[in-house]
Amino acid sequence: MTLPGTDLSRALEARFSQRRRALLARPRDGWTPGFDPRTAAIRQADWQVAPPPAELRGRVVEQLVETSDAAAIQAALEAGPDALIFDFDDTFSPTPANVRAGHANLRTLPTAGGPLPMTRPRPLYLEDGQGASASIQDLAAFVGAFADRETLYVYLPKLEFPAEAEFWQDLLTETERLTGRAPGSLRVCIQIETLPGAFYADELLYALRGRAFGLNAGRWDYVFSAVKWLSQDRRFCLPERGKLNMDQPSMRAYEQHLARVCARRGAQAIGGTAALAPDPADPEPALAVVRADKAREAAQGFVAAWAGLPSLIPTVRAVFQSTPPAALPAPKPEEEIAAELLAFPRVVEVPLSAVREAIGVATDYFRAWLAGQGVIVRNHRVEDTATAELARAQLWQWVRHRVPLETGEVLTPERFGALLTEQVDPQEPAARLLRALVLSETCPPFFPAAARTLDEVPLA
């Protein structure tokens, strides 16, 4: 039996809807950060993932593109990346019109001679207006659009625990069966962009070992996840985004851990997004930062990375093509790795400018997202769902713990409200969404889900 797109989506929804909802309904307060002793046997055993297909070897730069934006897809194609990732996640605003356009745009890639087609579907928590899985819809549309390709590549976002990887394994296996594809022809790269995901990296790969080709570093989502999971503990109140760069020890540990797992398991380590937007009048300062960032990844054993903008493709490509192969990373005891991963910097006081910047990032992005635009360039940086999530989560944490400001004040809910009003109209939807997220009793897991539950914030 071979099913086309919409029929495939319906069949998968009928088969997996109850299981997906059960996954989402699990309590979120039962995990203690660290390696799970119950799955130690998986981490200690010698096993490897299925070898990456030959067409993946030699690629060094992948371009992430907002799938609903036909002009962005064309610009990416003209820039010549090795792979093109049709993104339905962090750069995508899931309005009905965008979903329709995104699914239609999947068919615009050349059938031969172009970049490798890949996709990142919407995460498991997102649903359409009727409660159906957005992940399944995007997967079905992608598989249908590229039915003639022997192997297809899917990035799996927001995974936290092995049960989610097992869900994806069964979903992809059933997709192959229903479409008549060869078993294992849907290959995946797991994004390590959550704090639990970092500690379960081996287990996630193991669940998908017959189809996984790599792990990808999603740094801003990862920091956002850390804020959520550690948010109630004052000892883990993090400083502003500018102090959470990859030179910070806990972030280096995160990157090294990912590279170490990939090296042991025969998987590819895929670097994070080069997300600076160079000033056309003086691009070199931004390009130098991108080169240094990618050179560090390549030296650690990463084999490729994402470009946030087509103009960065030549820079990313040049770094990975010129860096000699990295030596295999030395193993470390799990206790040492756990301590390094959790050694986040601690806030002492927050500059008022950093609070204003977080408010600006969140409200500017929410305004665009609510209007159907999933990615923006702001102050020469590419901002997307990940960076907006981090901004609003940090504001929540600073307000929750009444963090001192450099002015001598304390960031109370009232002071946050005043600062919000200084920058934006407090009655506009973006401001109301941010206020609801920041002043919530607990840190909401994902803002797109929260936006759908707030009657006062209309979706486009």
PDB file of C-alpha atoms in Angstrom, residues 16-291:
ATOM      1  CA  PHE A  16      -0.184   7.746  16.571  1.00  0.00           C
ATOM      2  CA  SER A  17      -2.417  10.515  17.964  1.00  0.00           C
ATOM      3  CA  GLN A  18      -3.161   8.832  21.282  1.00  0.00           C
ATOM      4  CA  ARG A  19       0.466   7.905  21.887  1.00  0.00           C
ATOM      5  CA  ARG A  20       1.664  11.431  21.062  1.00  0.00           C
ATOM      6  CA  ARG A  21      -0.813  13.008  23.461  1.00  0.00           C
ATOM      7  CA  ALA A  22       0.272  10.596  26.188  1.00  0.00           C
ATOM      8  CA  LEU A  23       3.865  11.701  25.660  1.00  0.00           C
ATOM      9  CA  LEU A  24       2.880  15.342  25.979  1.00  0.00           C
ATOM     10  CA  ALA A  25       0.795  14.669  29.100  1.00  0.00           C
ATOM     11  CA  ARG A  26       3.720  13.295  31.116  1.00  0.00           C
ATOM     12  CA  PRO A  27       4.609  15.310  34.246  1.00  0.00           C
ATOM     13  CA  ARG A  28       7.515  17.689  33.621  1.00  0.00           C
ATOM     14  CA  ASP A  29       8.793  17.843  37.188  1.00  0.00           C
ATOM     15  CA  GLY A  30      10.122  14.314  37.631  1.00  0.00           C
ATOM     16  CA  TRP A  31      13.583  14.668  36.086  1.00  0.00           C
ATOM     17  CA  THR A  32      16.770  15.469  37.984  1.00  0.00           C
ATOM     18  CA  PRO A  33      19.537  16.859  35.732  1.00  0.00           C
ATOM     19  CA  GLY A  34      22.217  14.234  35.214  1.00  0.00           C
ATOM     20  CA  PHE A  35      22.893  10.922  33.492  1.00  0.00           C
ATOM     21  CA  ASP A  36      20.151   8.360  34.086  1.00  0.00           C
ATOM     22  CA  PRO A  37      21.422   5.281  35.965  1.00  0.00           C
ATOM     23  CA  ARG A  38      18.540   3.238  34.526  1.00  0.00           C
ATOM     24  CA  THR A  39      19.974   3.547  31.016  1.00  0.00           C
ATOM     25  CA  ALA A  40      23.661   3.222  31.901  1.00  0.00           C
ATOM     26  CA  ALA A  41      23.904  -0.062  29.971  1.00  0.00           C
ATOM     27  CA  ILE A  42      23.116   1.749  26.717  1.00  0.00           C
ATOM     28  CA  ARG A  43      25.768   4.386  27.368  1.00  0.00           C
ATOM     29  CA  GLN A  44      28.398   1.823  28.337  1.00  0.00           C
ATOM     30  CA  ALA A  45      27.791  -0.629  25.474  1.00  0.00           C
ATOM     31  CA  ASP A  46      29.717  -0.527  22.205  1.00  0.00           C
ATOM     32  CA  TRP A  47      27.296   0.146  19.364  1.00  0.00           C
ATOM     33  CA  GLN A  48      27.162   2.514  16.404  1.00  0.00           C
ATOM     34  CA  VAL A  49      24.530   4.117  14.224  1.00  0.00           C
ATOM     35  CA  ALA A  50      23.983   3.082  10.620  1.00  0.00           C
ATOM     36  CA  PRO A  51      26.744   4.560   8.411  1.00  0.00           C
ATOM     37  CA  PRO A  52      25.811   7.959   6.935  1.00  0.00           C
ATOM     38  CA  PRO A  53      24.940   7.721   3.219  1.00  0.00           C
ATOM     39  CA  ALA A  54      27.730   8.587   0.790  1.00  0.00           C
ATOM     40  CA  GLU A  55      25.930  11.729  -0.379  1.00  0.00           C
ATOM     41  CA  LEU A  56      26.243  13.198   3.131  1.00  0.00           C
ATOM     42  CA  ARG A  57      30.018  12.867   3.158  1.00  0.00           C
ATOM     43  CA  GLY A  58      31.761  15.943   1.916  1.00  0.00           C
ATOM     44  CA  ARG A  59      28.909  18.344   2.557  1.00  0.00           C
ATOM     45  CA  VAL A  60      29.969  21.134   4.906  1.00  0.00           C
ATOM     46  CA  VAL A  61      27.265  23.785   4.860  1.00  0.00           C
ATOM     47  CA  GLU A  62      23.492  23.465   5.154  1.00  0.00           C
ATOM     48  CA  GLN A  63      21.118  26.375   4.640  1.00  0.00           C
ATOM     49  CA  LEU A  64      18.093  26.679   6.905  1.00  0.00           C
ATOM     50  CA  VAL A  65      15.195  28.401   5.150  1.00  0.00           C
ATOM     51  CA  GLU A  66      11.743  29.542   6.246  1.00  0.00           C
ATOM     52  CA  THR A  67       9.635  27.158   4.192  1.00  0.00           C
ATOM     53  CA  SER A  68       6.729  29.528   3.591  1.00  0.00           C
ATOM     54  CA  ASP A  69       9.021  32.179   2.030  1.00  0.00           C
ATOM     55  CA  ALA A  70       9.441  31.394  -1.674  1.00  0.00           C
ATOM     56  CA  ALA A  71      11.862  34.301  -2.169  1.00  0.00           C
ATOM     57  CA  ALA A  72      14.061  33.042   0.671  1.00  0.00           C
ATOM     58  CA  ILE A  73      14.115  29.564  -0.871  1.00  0.00           C
ATOM     59  CA  GLN A  74      15.171  31.008  -4.218  1.00  0.00           C
ATOM     60  CA  ALA A  75      17.915  33.097  -2.605  1.00  0.00           C
ATOM     61  CA  ALA A  76      19.180  30.031  -0.781  1.00  0.00           C
ATOM     62  CA  LEU A  77      19.233  27.983  -3.987  1.00  0.00           C
ATOM     63  CA  GLU A  78      21.193  30.682  -5.789  1.00  0.00           C
ATOM     64  CA  ALA A  79      23.766  30.701  -2.967  1.00  0.00           C
ATOM     65  CA  GLY A  80      24.504  27.012  -3.535  1.00  0.00           C
ATOM     66  CA  PRO A  81      24.446  25.249  -0.145  1.00  0.00           C
ATOM     67  CA  ASP A  82      25.275  21.551   0.040  1.00  0.00           C
ATOM     68  CA  ALA A  83      21.899  20.892   1.653  1.00  0.00           C
ATOM     69  CA  LEU A  84      18.715  22.928   2.003  1.00  0.00           C
ATOM     70  CA  ILE A  85      16.679  22.470   5.186  1.00  0.00           C
ATOM     71  CA  PHE A  86      13.001  23.287   4.736  1.00  0.00           C
ATOM     72  CA  ASP A  87      12.280  24.588   8.214  1.00  0.00           C
ATOM     73  CA  PHE A  88       8.868  24.380   9.865  1.00  0.00           C
ATOM     74  CA  ASP A  89      10.254  25.013  13.350  1.00  0.00           C
ATOM     75  CA  ASP A  90      12.302  27.934  14.676  1.00  0.00           C
ATOM     76  CA  THR A  91      12.122  30.139  11.560  1.00  0.00           C
ATOM     77  CA  PHE A  92       8.475  29.351  10.823  1.00  0.00           C
ATOM     78  CA  SER A  93       5.269  31.040  11.943  1.00  0.00           C
ATOM     79  CA  PRO A  94       2.588  28.314  11.741  1.00  0.00           C
ATOM     80  CA  THR A  95      -0.340  30.299  10.408  1.00  0.00           C
ATOM     81  CA  PRO A  96      -2.713  28.290   8.183  1.00  0.00           C
ATOM     82  CA  ALA A  97      -1.591  30.288   5.149  1.00  0.00           C
ATOM     83  CA  ASN A  98       2.073  29.649   5.927  1.00  0.00           C
ATOM     84  CA  VAL A  99       1.505  25.935   6.384  1.00  0.00           C
ATOM     85  CA  ARG A 100      -0.216  25.720   3.003  1.00  0.00           C
ATOM     86  CA  ALA A 101       2.526  27.757   1.330  1.00  0.00           C
ATOM     87  CA  GLY A 102       5.267  25.789   3.063  1.00  0.00           C
ATOM     88  CA  HIS A 103       3.903  22.448   1.967  1.00  0.00           C
ATOM     89  CA  ALA A 104       3.506  23.740  -1.587  1.00  0.00           C
ATOM     90  CA  ASN A 105       7.042  25.185  -1.622  1.00  0.00           C
ATOM     91  CA  LEU A 106       8.517  21.779  -0.896  1.00  0.00           C
ATOM     92  CA  ARG A 107       7.996  21.031  -4.571  1.00  0.00           C
ATOM     93  CA  THR A 108      10.139  23.954  -5.793  1.00  0.00           C
ATOM     94  CA  LEU A 109      13.518  22.249  -5.346  1.00  0.00           C
ATOM     95  CA  PRO A 110      15.178  21.025  -8.551  1.00  0.00           C
ATOM     96  CA  THR A 111      14.720  17.295  -9.049  1.00  0.00           C
ATOM     97  CA  ALA A 112      18.409  16.889  -9.887  1.00  0.00           C
ATOM     98  CA  GLY A 113      21.622  18.830  -9.465  1.00  0.00           C
ATOM     99  CA  GLY A 114      20.537  20.968  -6.539  1.00  0.00           C
ATOM    100  CA  PRO A 115      21.272  20.766  -2.821  1.00  0.00           C
ATOM    101  CA  LEU A 116      20.218  17.775  -0.757  1.00  0.00           C
ATOM    102  CA  PRO A 117      16.626  18.296   0.420  1.00  0.00           C
ATOM    103  CA  MET A 118      16.121  18.081   4.181  1.00  0.00           C
ATOM    104  CA  THR A 119      13.360  19.210   6.504  1.00  0.00           C
ATOM    105  CA  ARG A 120      12.772  20.111  10.120  1.00  0.00           C
ATOM    106  CA  PRO A 121       9.091  19.522  10.934  1.00  0.00           C
ATOM    107  CA  ARG A 122       7.217  21.307  13.651  1.00  0.00           C
ATOM    108  CA  PRO A 123       7.825  19.815  17.115  1.00  0.00           C
ATOM    109  CA  LEU A 124       5.620  17.142  18.644  1.00  0.00           C
ATOM    110  CA  TYR A 125       3.841  19.600  20.941  1.00  0.00           C
ATOM    111  CA  LEU A 126       2.362  21.668  18.089  1.00  0.00           C
ATOM    112  CA  GLU A 127      -1.094  20.906  16.699  1.00  0.00           C
ATOM    113  CA  ASP A 128      -3.332  22.382  14.046  1.00  0.00           C
ATOM    114  CA  GLY A 129      -6.668  23.985  14.844  1.00  0.00           C
ATOM    115  CA  GLN A 130      -8.368  20.586  15.005  1.00  0.00           C
ATOM    116  CA  GLY A 131      -5.834  19.063  17.391  1.00  0.00           C
ATOM    117  CA  ALA A 132      -3.970  17.007  14.779  1.00  0.00           C
ATOM    118  CA  SER A 133      -0.190  16.638  14.909  1.00  0.00           C
ATOM    119  CA  ALA A 134       1.708  19.345  13.050  1.00  0.00           C
ATOM    120  CA  SER A 135       4.800  17.095  12.977  1.00  0.00           C
ATOM    121  CA  ILE A 136       2.922  14.391  11.089  1.00  0.00           C
ATOM    122  CA  GLN A 137       1.501  16.870   8.588  1.00  0.00           C
ATOM    123  CA  ASP A 138       4.930  18.315   7.784  1.00  0.00           C
ATOM    124  CA  LEU A 139       6.548  14.888   7.557  1.00  0.00           C
ATOM    125  CA  ALA A 140       3.825  13.596   5.226  1.00  0.00           C
ATOM    126  CA  ALA A 141       4.103  16.663   2.978  1.00  0.00           C
ATOM    127  CA  PHE A 142       7.905  16.310   2.762  1.00  0.00           C
ATOM    128  CA  VAL A 143       7.821  12.591   2.010  1.00  0.00           C
ATOM    129  CA  GLY A 144       5.152  13.170  -0.621  1.00  0.00           C
ATOM    130  CA  ALA A 145       7.044  16.015  -2.291  1.00  0.00           C
ATOM    131  CA  PHE A 146      10.255  13.973  -2.598  1.00  0.00           C
ATOM    132  CA  ALA A 147       8.758  10.517  -3.142  1.00  0.00           C
ATOM    133  CA  ASP A 148      11.212   9.791  -5.962  1.00  0.00           C
ATOM    134  CA  ARG A 149      14.311  10.245  -3.786  1.00  0.00           C
ATOM    135  CA  GLU A 150      15.837   7.040  -2.457  1.00  0.00           C
ATOM    136  CA  THR A 151      16.885   8.620   0.865  1.00  0.00           C
ATOM    137  CA  LEU A 152      15.328  11.553   2.702  1.00  0.00           C
ATOM    138  CA  TYR A 153      16.714  13.509   5.653  1.00  0.00           C
ATOM    139  CA  VAL A 154      14.770  14.835   8.620  1.00  0.00           C
ATOM    140  CA  TYR A 155      15.975  16.943  11.546  1.00  0.00           C
ATOM    141  CA  LEU A 156      14.137  16.074  14.758  1.00  0.00           C
ATOM    142  CA  PRO A 157      13.628  19.113  17.015  1.00  0.00           C
ATOM    143  CA  LYS A 158      13.046  19.575  20.754  1.00  0.00           C
ATOM    144  CA  LEU A 159      13.634  15.968  21.854  1.00  0.00           C
ATOM    145  CA  GLU A 160      14.132  15.578  25.591  1.00  0.00           C
ATOM    146  CA  PHE A 161      13.702  11.914  26.577  1.00  0.00           C
ATOM    147  CA  PRO A 162      14.203   8.496  24.935  1.00  0.00           C
ATOM    148  CA  ALA A 163      10.442   7.867  24.719  1.00  0.00           C
ATOM    149  CA  GLU A 164      10.193  10.693  22.181  1.00  0.00           C
ATOM    150  CA  ALA A 165      12.956   9.185  20.034  1.00  0.00           C
ATOM    151  CA  GLU A 166      11.185   5.812  20.227  1.00  0.00           C
ATOM    152  CA  PHE A 167       7.994   7.535  19.085  1.00  0.00           C
ATOM    153  CA  TRP A 168       9.789   9.016  16.073  1.00  0.00           C
ATOM    154  CA  GLN A 169      11.366   5.655  15.262  1.00  0.00           C
ATOM    155  CA  ASP A 170       7.962   3.975  15.106  1.00  0.00           C
ATOM    156  CA  LEU A 171       6.388   6.906  13.232  1.00  0.00           C
ATOM    157  CA  LEU A 172       9.092   6.871  10.565  1.00  0.00           C
ATOM    158  CA  THR A 173       8.968   3.092  10.244  1.00  0.00           C
ATOM    159  CA  GLU A 174       5.221   3.241   9.667  1.00  0.00           C
ATOM    160  CA  THR A 175       5.684   6.091   7.184  1.00  0.00           C
ATOM    161  CA  GLU A 176       8.086   3.940   5.181  1.00  0.00           C
ATOM    162  CA  ARG A 177       5.651   1.024   5.234  1.00  0.00           C
ATOM    163  CA  LEU A 178       2.664   3.089   4.127  1.00  0.00           C
ATOM    164  CA  THR A 179       4.568   4.770   1.299  1.00  0.00           C
ATOM    165  CA  GLY A 180       6.394   1.696   0.052  1.00  0.00           C
ATOM    166  CA  ARG A 181       9.788   3.136   0.923  1.00  0.00           C
ATOM    167  CA  ALA A 182      12.745   0.953   1.848  1.00  0.00           C
ATOM    168  CA  PRO A 183      13.223   0.436   5.604  1.00  0.00           C
ATOM    169  CA  GLY A 184      15.696   2.959   6.965  1.00  0.00           C
ATOM    170  CA  SER A 185      15.402   5.277   3.958  1.00  0.00           C
ATOM    171  CA  LEU A 186      14.152   8.107   6.176  1.00  0.00           C
ATOM    172  CA  ARG A 187      17.380   9.201   7.895  1.00  0.00           C
ATOM    173  CA  VAL A 188      17.412  11.610  10.829  1.00  0.00           C
ATOM    174  CA  CYS A 189      19.648  14.038  12.650  1.00  0.00           C
ATOM    175  CA  ILE A 190      18.701  14.568  16.281  1.00  0.00           C
ATOM    176  CA  GLN A 191      18.929  18.120  17.540  1.00  0.00           C
ATOM    177  CA  ILE A 192      20.558  18.313  20.967  1.00  0.00           C
ATOM    178  CA  GLU A 193      18.809  21.529  21.929  1.00  0.00           C
ATOM    179  CA  THR A 194      17.383  20.637  25.334  1.00  0.00           C
ATOM    180  CA  LEU A 195      19.084  20.071  28.672  1.00  0.00           C
ATOM    181  CA  PRO A 196      17.614  16.556  29.076  1.00  0.00           C
ATOM    182  CA  GLY A 197      18.566  15.836  25.470  1.00  0.00           C
ATOM    183  CA  ALA A 198      22.219  16.517  26.242  1.00  0.00           C
ATOM    184  CA  PHE A 199      22.220  13.996  29.088  1.00  0.00           C
ATOM    185  CA  TYR A 200      20.271  11.468  26.987  1.00  0.00           C
ATOM    186  CA  ALA A 201      22.263  11.969  23.760  1.00  0.00           C
ATOM    187  CA  ASP A 202      23.415   8.336  23.663  1.00  0.00           C
ATOM    188  CA  GLU A 203      19.942   7.019  24.428  1.00  0.00           C
ATOM    189  CA  LEU A 204      18.316   9.199  21.761  1.00  0.00           C
ATOM    190  CA  LEU A 205      20.780   7.966  19.165  1.00  0.00           C
ATOM    191  CA  TYR A 206      20.317   4.373  20.292  1.00  0.00           C
ATOM    192  CA  ALA A 207      16.538   4.516  19.833  1.00  0.00           C
ATOM    193  CA  LEU A 208      17.063   5.718  16.252  1.00  0.00           C
ATOM    194  CA  ARG A 209      20.385   3.955  15.561  1.00  0.00           C
ATOM    195  CA  GLY A 210      19.185   2.305  12.349  1.00  0.00           C
ATOM    196  CA  ARG A 211      18.355   5.651  10.739  1.00  0.00           C
ATOM    197  CA  ALA A 212      20.210   8.390  12.705  1.00  0.00           C
ATOM    198  CA  PHE A 213      23.131  10.003  10.895  1.00  0.00           C
ATOM    199  CA  GLY A 214      24.092  12.672  13.406  1.00  0.00           C
ATOM    200  CA  LEU A 215      23.538  15.096  16.250  1.00  0.00           C
ATOM    201  CA  ASN A 216      23.105  18.843  15.811  1.00  0.00           C
ATOM    202  CA  ALA A 217      23.979  21.603  18.271  1.00  0.00           C
ATOM    203  CA  GLY A 218      21.081  24.032  18.846  1.00  0.00           C
ATOM    204  CA  ARG A 219      22.685  26.394  21.307  1.00  0.00           C
ATOM    205  CA  TRP A 220      20.009  29.010  22.017  1.00  0.00           C
ATOM    206  CA  ASP A 221      17.257  26.433  22.354  1.00  0.00           C
ATOM    207  CA  TYR A 222      19.612  24.531  24.655  1.00  0.00           C
ATOM    208  CA  VAL A 223      20.134  27.538  26.936  1.00  0.00           C
ATOM    209  CA  PHE A 224      16.385  28.218  26.869  1.00  0.00           C
ATOM    210  CA  SER A 225      15.777  24.624  27.930  1.00  0.00           C
ATOM    211  CA  ALA A 226      18.297  24.975  30.764  1.00  0.00           C
ATOM    212  CA  VAL A 227      16.501  28.067  32.027  1.00  0.00           C
ATOM    213  CA  LYS A 228      13.193  26.177  32.017  1.00  0.00           C
ATOM    214  CA  TRP A 229      14.453  23.055  33.729  1.00  0.00           C
ATOM    215  CA  LEU A 230      16.550  24.871  36.321  1.00  0.00           C
ATOM    216  CA  SER A 231      14.293  27.899  36.664  1.00  0.00           C
ATOM    217  CA  GLN A 232      13.123  27.348  40.225  1.00  0.00           C
ATOM    218  CA  ASP A 233      16.674  27.098  41.605  1.00  0.00           C
ATOM    219  CA  ARG A 234      18.173  30.501  42.388  1.00  0.00           C
ATOM    220  CA  ARG A 235      21.666  29.016  41.975  1.00  0.00           C
ATOM    221  CA  PHE A 236      20.986  28.543  38.283  1.00  0.00           C
ATOM    222  CA  CYS A 237      19.751  32.042  37.526  1.00  0.00           C
ATOM    223  CA  LEU A 238      21.676  32.833  34.350  1.00  0.00           C
ATOM    224  CA  PRO A 239      23.136  36.166  33.189  1.00  0.00           C
ATOM    225  CA  GLU A 240      22.185  37.937  29.983  1.00  0.00           C
ATOM    226  CA  ARG A 241      22.544  36.343  26.550  1.00  0.00           C
ATOM    227  CA  GLY A 242      25.793  38.159  25.765  1.00  0.00           C
ATOM    228  CA  LYS A 243      27.511  36.241  28.578  1.00  0.00           C
ATOM    229  CA  LEU A 244      26.295  32.846  27.347  1.00  0.00           C
ATOM    230  CA  ASN A 245      28.480  32.537  24.267  1.00  0.00           C
ATOM    231  CA  MET A 246      30.429  29.448  23.252  1.00  0.00           C
ATOM    232  CA  ASP A 247      33.574  30.621  25.053  1.00  0.00           C
ATOM    233  CA  GLN A 248      31.748  30.080  28.341  1.00  0.00           C
ATOM    234  CA  PRO A 249      32.885  26.784  29.973  1.00  0.00           C
ATOM    235  CA  SER A 250      29.464  25.125  30.277  1.00  0.00           C
ATOM    236  CA  MET A 251      28.695  25.892  26.626  1.00  0.00           C
ATOM    237  CA  ARG A 252      32.063  24.501  25.517  1.00  0.00           C
ATOM    238  CA  ALA A 253      31.308  21.390  27.574  1.00  0.00           C
ATOM    239  CA  TYR A 254      27.963  21.028  25.778  1.00  0.00           C
ATOM    240  CA  GLU A 255      29.613  21.205  22.374  1.00  0.00           C
ATOM    241  CA  GLN A 256      32.430  18.835  23.362  1.00  0.00           C
ATOM    242  CA  HIS A 257      29.983  16.317  24.820  1.00  0.00           C
ATOM    243  CA  LEU A 258      27.999  16.257  21.590  1.00  0.00           C
ATOM    244  CA  ALA A 259      31.179  15.772  19.543  1.00  0.00           C
ATOM    245  CA  ARG A 260      32.364  13.025  21.903  1.00  0.00           C
ATOM    246  CA  VAL A 261      29.118  11.059  21.597  1.00  0.00           C
ATOM    247  CA  CYS A 262      29.144  11.367  17.808  1.00  0.00           C
ATOM    248  CA  ALA A 263      32.752  10.195  17.545  1.00  0.00           C
ATOM    249  CA  ARG A 264      32.062   7.108  19.633  1.00  0.00           C
ATOM    250  CA  ARG A 265      28.828   6.193  17.841  1.00  0.00           C
ATOM    251  CA  GLY A 266      29.917   6.792  14.239  1.00  0.00           C
ATOM    252  CA  ALA A 267      27.546   9.748  13.829  1.00  0.00           C
ATOM    253  CA  GLN A 268      28.149  13.149  12.282  1.00  0.00           C
ATOM    254  CA  ALA A 269      28.358  16.193  14.548  1.00  0.00           C
ATOM    255  CA  ILE A 270      26.590  19.136  12.881  1.00  0.00           C
ATOM    256  CA  GLY A 271      27.377  22.626  14.151  1.00  0.00           C
ATOM    257  CA  GLY A 272      25.004  25.394  15.113  1.00  0.00           C
ATOM    258  CA  THR A 273      23.633  28.240  13.047  1.00  0.00           C
ATOM    259  CA  ALA A 274      25.866  31.052  11.867  1.00  0.00           C
ATOM    260  CA  ALA A 275      23.264  33.680  12.732  1.00  0.00           C
ATOM    261  CA  LEU A 276      24.956  37.057  12.374  1.00  0.00           C
ATOM    262  CA  ALA A 277      23.814  39.426   9.647  1.00  0.00           C
ATOM    263  CA  PRO A 278      26.893  41.285   8.363  1.00  0.00           C
ATOM    264  CA  ASP A 279      26.639  45.011   7.796  1.00  0.00           C
ATOM    265  CA  PRO A 280      26.869  45.446   3.995  1.00  0.00           C
ATOM    266  CA  ALA A 281      29.004  48.534   4.527  1.00  0.00           C
ATOM    267  CA  ASP A 282      31.492  46.687   6.760  1.00  0.00           C
ATOM    268  CA  PRO A 283      30.877  42.927   6.747  1.00  0.00           C
ATOM    269  CA  GLU A 284      34.300  41.804   8.006  1.00  0.00           C
ATOM    270  CA  PRO A 285      33.685  42.104  11.793  1.00  0.00           C
ATOM    271  CA  ALA A 286      30.669  39.792  11.616  1.00  0.00           C
ATOM    272  CA  LEU A 287      32.392  37.404   9.205  1.00  0.00           C
ATOM    273  CA  ALA A 288      35.375  37.173  11.553  1.00  0.00           C
ATOM    274  CA  VAL A 289      33.068  36.107  14.396  1.00  0.00           C
ATOM    275  CA  VAL A 290      31.451  33.476  12.156  1.00  0.00           C
ATOM    276  CA  ARG A 291      34.854  32.154  11.059  1.00  0.00           C
TER     277      ARG A 291
END
